[in-house]
Phi, psi and omega in degrees: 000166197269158159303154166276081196281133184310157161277172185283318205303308168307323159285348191211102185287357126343272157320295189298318181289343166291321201255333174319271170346275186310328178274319177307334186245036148276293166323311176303316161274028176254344125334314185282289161353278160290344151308275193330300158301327170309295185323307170316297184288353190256323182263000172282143176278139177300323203269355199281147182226169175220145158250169193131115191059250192261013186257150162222123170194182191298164195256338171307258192314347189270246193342311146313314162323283193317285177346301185268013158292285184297306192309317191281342168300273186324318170286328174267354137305310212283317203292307171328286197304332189286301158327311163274330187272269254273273185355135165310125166258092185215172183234139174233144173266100162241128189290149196271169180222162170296128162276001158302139144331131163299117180355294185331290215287295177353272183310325180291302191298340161300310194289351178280339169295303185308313177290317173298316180301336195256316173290006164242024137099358205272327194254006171252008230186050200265349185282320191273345174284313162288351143300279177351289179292331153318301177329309184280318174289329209240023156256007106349336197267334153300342152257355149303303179308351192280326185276014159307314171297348185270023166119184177295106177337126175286050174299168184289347173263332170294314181289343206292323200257101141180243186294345183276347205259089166244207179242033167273150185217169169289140179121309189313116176302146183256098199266139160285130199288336192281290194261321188098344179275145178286120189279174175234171187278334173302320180310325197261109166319151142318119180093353176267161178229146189231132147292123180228155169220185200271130171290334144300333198299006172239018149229033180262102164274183149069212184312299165309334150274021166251328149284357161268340165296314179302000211246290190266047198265154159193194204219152202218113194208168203240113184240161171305113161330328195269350180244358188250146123320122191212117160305140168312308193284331161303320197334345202254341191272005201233147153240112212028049150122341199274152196227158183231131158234165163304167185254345193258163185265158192247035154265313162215040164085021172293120183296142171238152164205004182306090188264125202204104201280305172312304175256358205067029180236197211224090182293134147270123181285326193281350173224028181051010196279160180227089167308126171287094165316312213250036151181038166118356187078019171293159173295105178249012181197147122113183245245002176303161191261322206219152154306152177288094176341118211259158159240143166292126177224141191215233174205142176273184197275010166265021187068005185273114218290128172215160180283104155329318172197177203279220173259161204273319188235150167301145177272185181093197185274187170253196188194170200283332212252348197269135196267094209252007203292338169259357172312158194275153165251158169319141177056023163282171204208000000 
């Protein structure tokens, strides 16, 4: 080891009643802190804001943050400091050893296994053993049954009328999620994307529109016919050019509306997969599994974009259990 050179603190007693001094009045003002918050929260108003320079924010929260900042600073500073100057200073070698076991230490705790196994009796007795290991396995099974409370056994009929399931129908007007109003085909530009829902979806409450919302969003956007790929078996879902998709991403479910008017494609901001709008909405980039779900649209006799039928495959993310093996495909016909 290198010599050990002393601190100024070990040598100049001075230093050391200095350095005293500084962790006693950082420990001291941590009090002041936790007061100043208490004070803060009861007596500053929830509406007061400060400004200075480009911030603006509560006047709360800016003040509490502080306060309980410093109070917490000051004990990890004061504790730091203490530590290095004051503290016993020295350097020690502990020689390292194997950490494997000794043959010995080995060999006793096998024969200490041995001795329990043979005083209970367990390999002359296999009938009470195999009762034992029953035991544990089927009281186990009552906390199997717990997991019942977390909803309904996902069967292929359960998912059918529930997630697999949303209340676009033929008929169904196609609205802005926003404004509500029902579109037309003239409203919608070449190169635009409209957020759109199912126009029943505002006659639901409660619980039940919040899961038919989660279900039914989409997005609705308008290309040149001549530049988009349109499967034979579509031709009837599209209208000069205007296209309907699910709004969900089908890897895990992120609403997308990230639109690039040029290539046509489809961002999910949150994991990057992108769907080709102008040829089925396949996956041409990122960890999605399946196409983007198209809904068949046409207009109804007042011109108004209504859903011919509801969507043909489930929207949403996939999952082990969901079967994609009949989704429509690239290039079908």
């Amino acid at each position: 080891m290198e010599e050990h050179l002393p601190r100024l603190t070990d040598v100049d007693e001075k230093a050391a009643k200095r350095a005293e001094r500084q962790v006693t009045t950082m420990f001291g003002l941590v009090p002041v802190f936790a007061i100043a918050f208490v004070v803060i929260y009861f007596a500053v108003p929830k509406t007061m804001t400060i400004d200075f320079g480009f911030l603006h924010t509560s006047a709360l929260h800016f003040g509490l943050g502080t306060t309980l900042g410093m109070a917490i600073l000051l004990i990890g500073i004061g504790a730091v400091q203490w530590a290095r100057q004051l503290m016993a200073d020295q350097e020690m070698v502990d020689e390292r050893h194997p950490a494997v076991s000794s043959q010995a230490d080995r060999e006793e705790i096998l024969a200490e296994l041995e001795q329990g196994v043979e005083e209970s009796q367990i390999t002359r007795r296999k009938t009470m053993g195999y009762a034992l290991l029953g035991a544990i396995g089927v009281v186990a099974v009552p906390f199997v049954i717990f997991l019942a409370d977390l909803g309904p056994i996902a069967t292929k009929k359960v998912r059918a009328r529930t997630i697999e399931t949303t209340i676009w129908k033929a008929g169904v007007r196609l609205v802005n999620d926003v404004t509500f109003m029902p579109l037309k085909p003239e409203d919608i530009q070449i190169g635009q994307l409209v957020n759109g829902e199912p126009a029943n979806l505002q006659d639901l409450e409660g619980v039940e529109r919040q899961q038919a919302m989660a279900k039914s969003p989409i997005i609705v956007v308008r290309m040149d016919p001549n530049d988009i790929k349109i499967p034979a078996s579509r031709r009837d879902w599209q209208v000069n050019g205007i296209l309907a998709y699910s709004k969900i991403c089908t890897h895990v479910g992120c609403p997308i509306s990230l639109w690039e008017q040029q290539t046509h494609h489809l961002l999910c901001p949150c994991h990057q997969s992108t769907f080709d709008l102008g040829d089925s909405g396949v996956v041409v980039f990122g960890p999605a599994a399946r196409s983007l779900p198209q809904l068949p649209i046409t207009v109804d006799s007042e011109g108004y974009l209504v859903a011919r039928e509801g969507f043909t495959v489930p929207v949403g993310p996939s999952y082990f259990e969901r079967d994609s093996r009949h989704d429509y495909k690239q290039g079908e016909n």
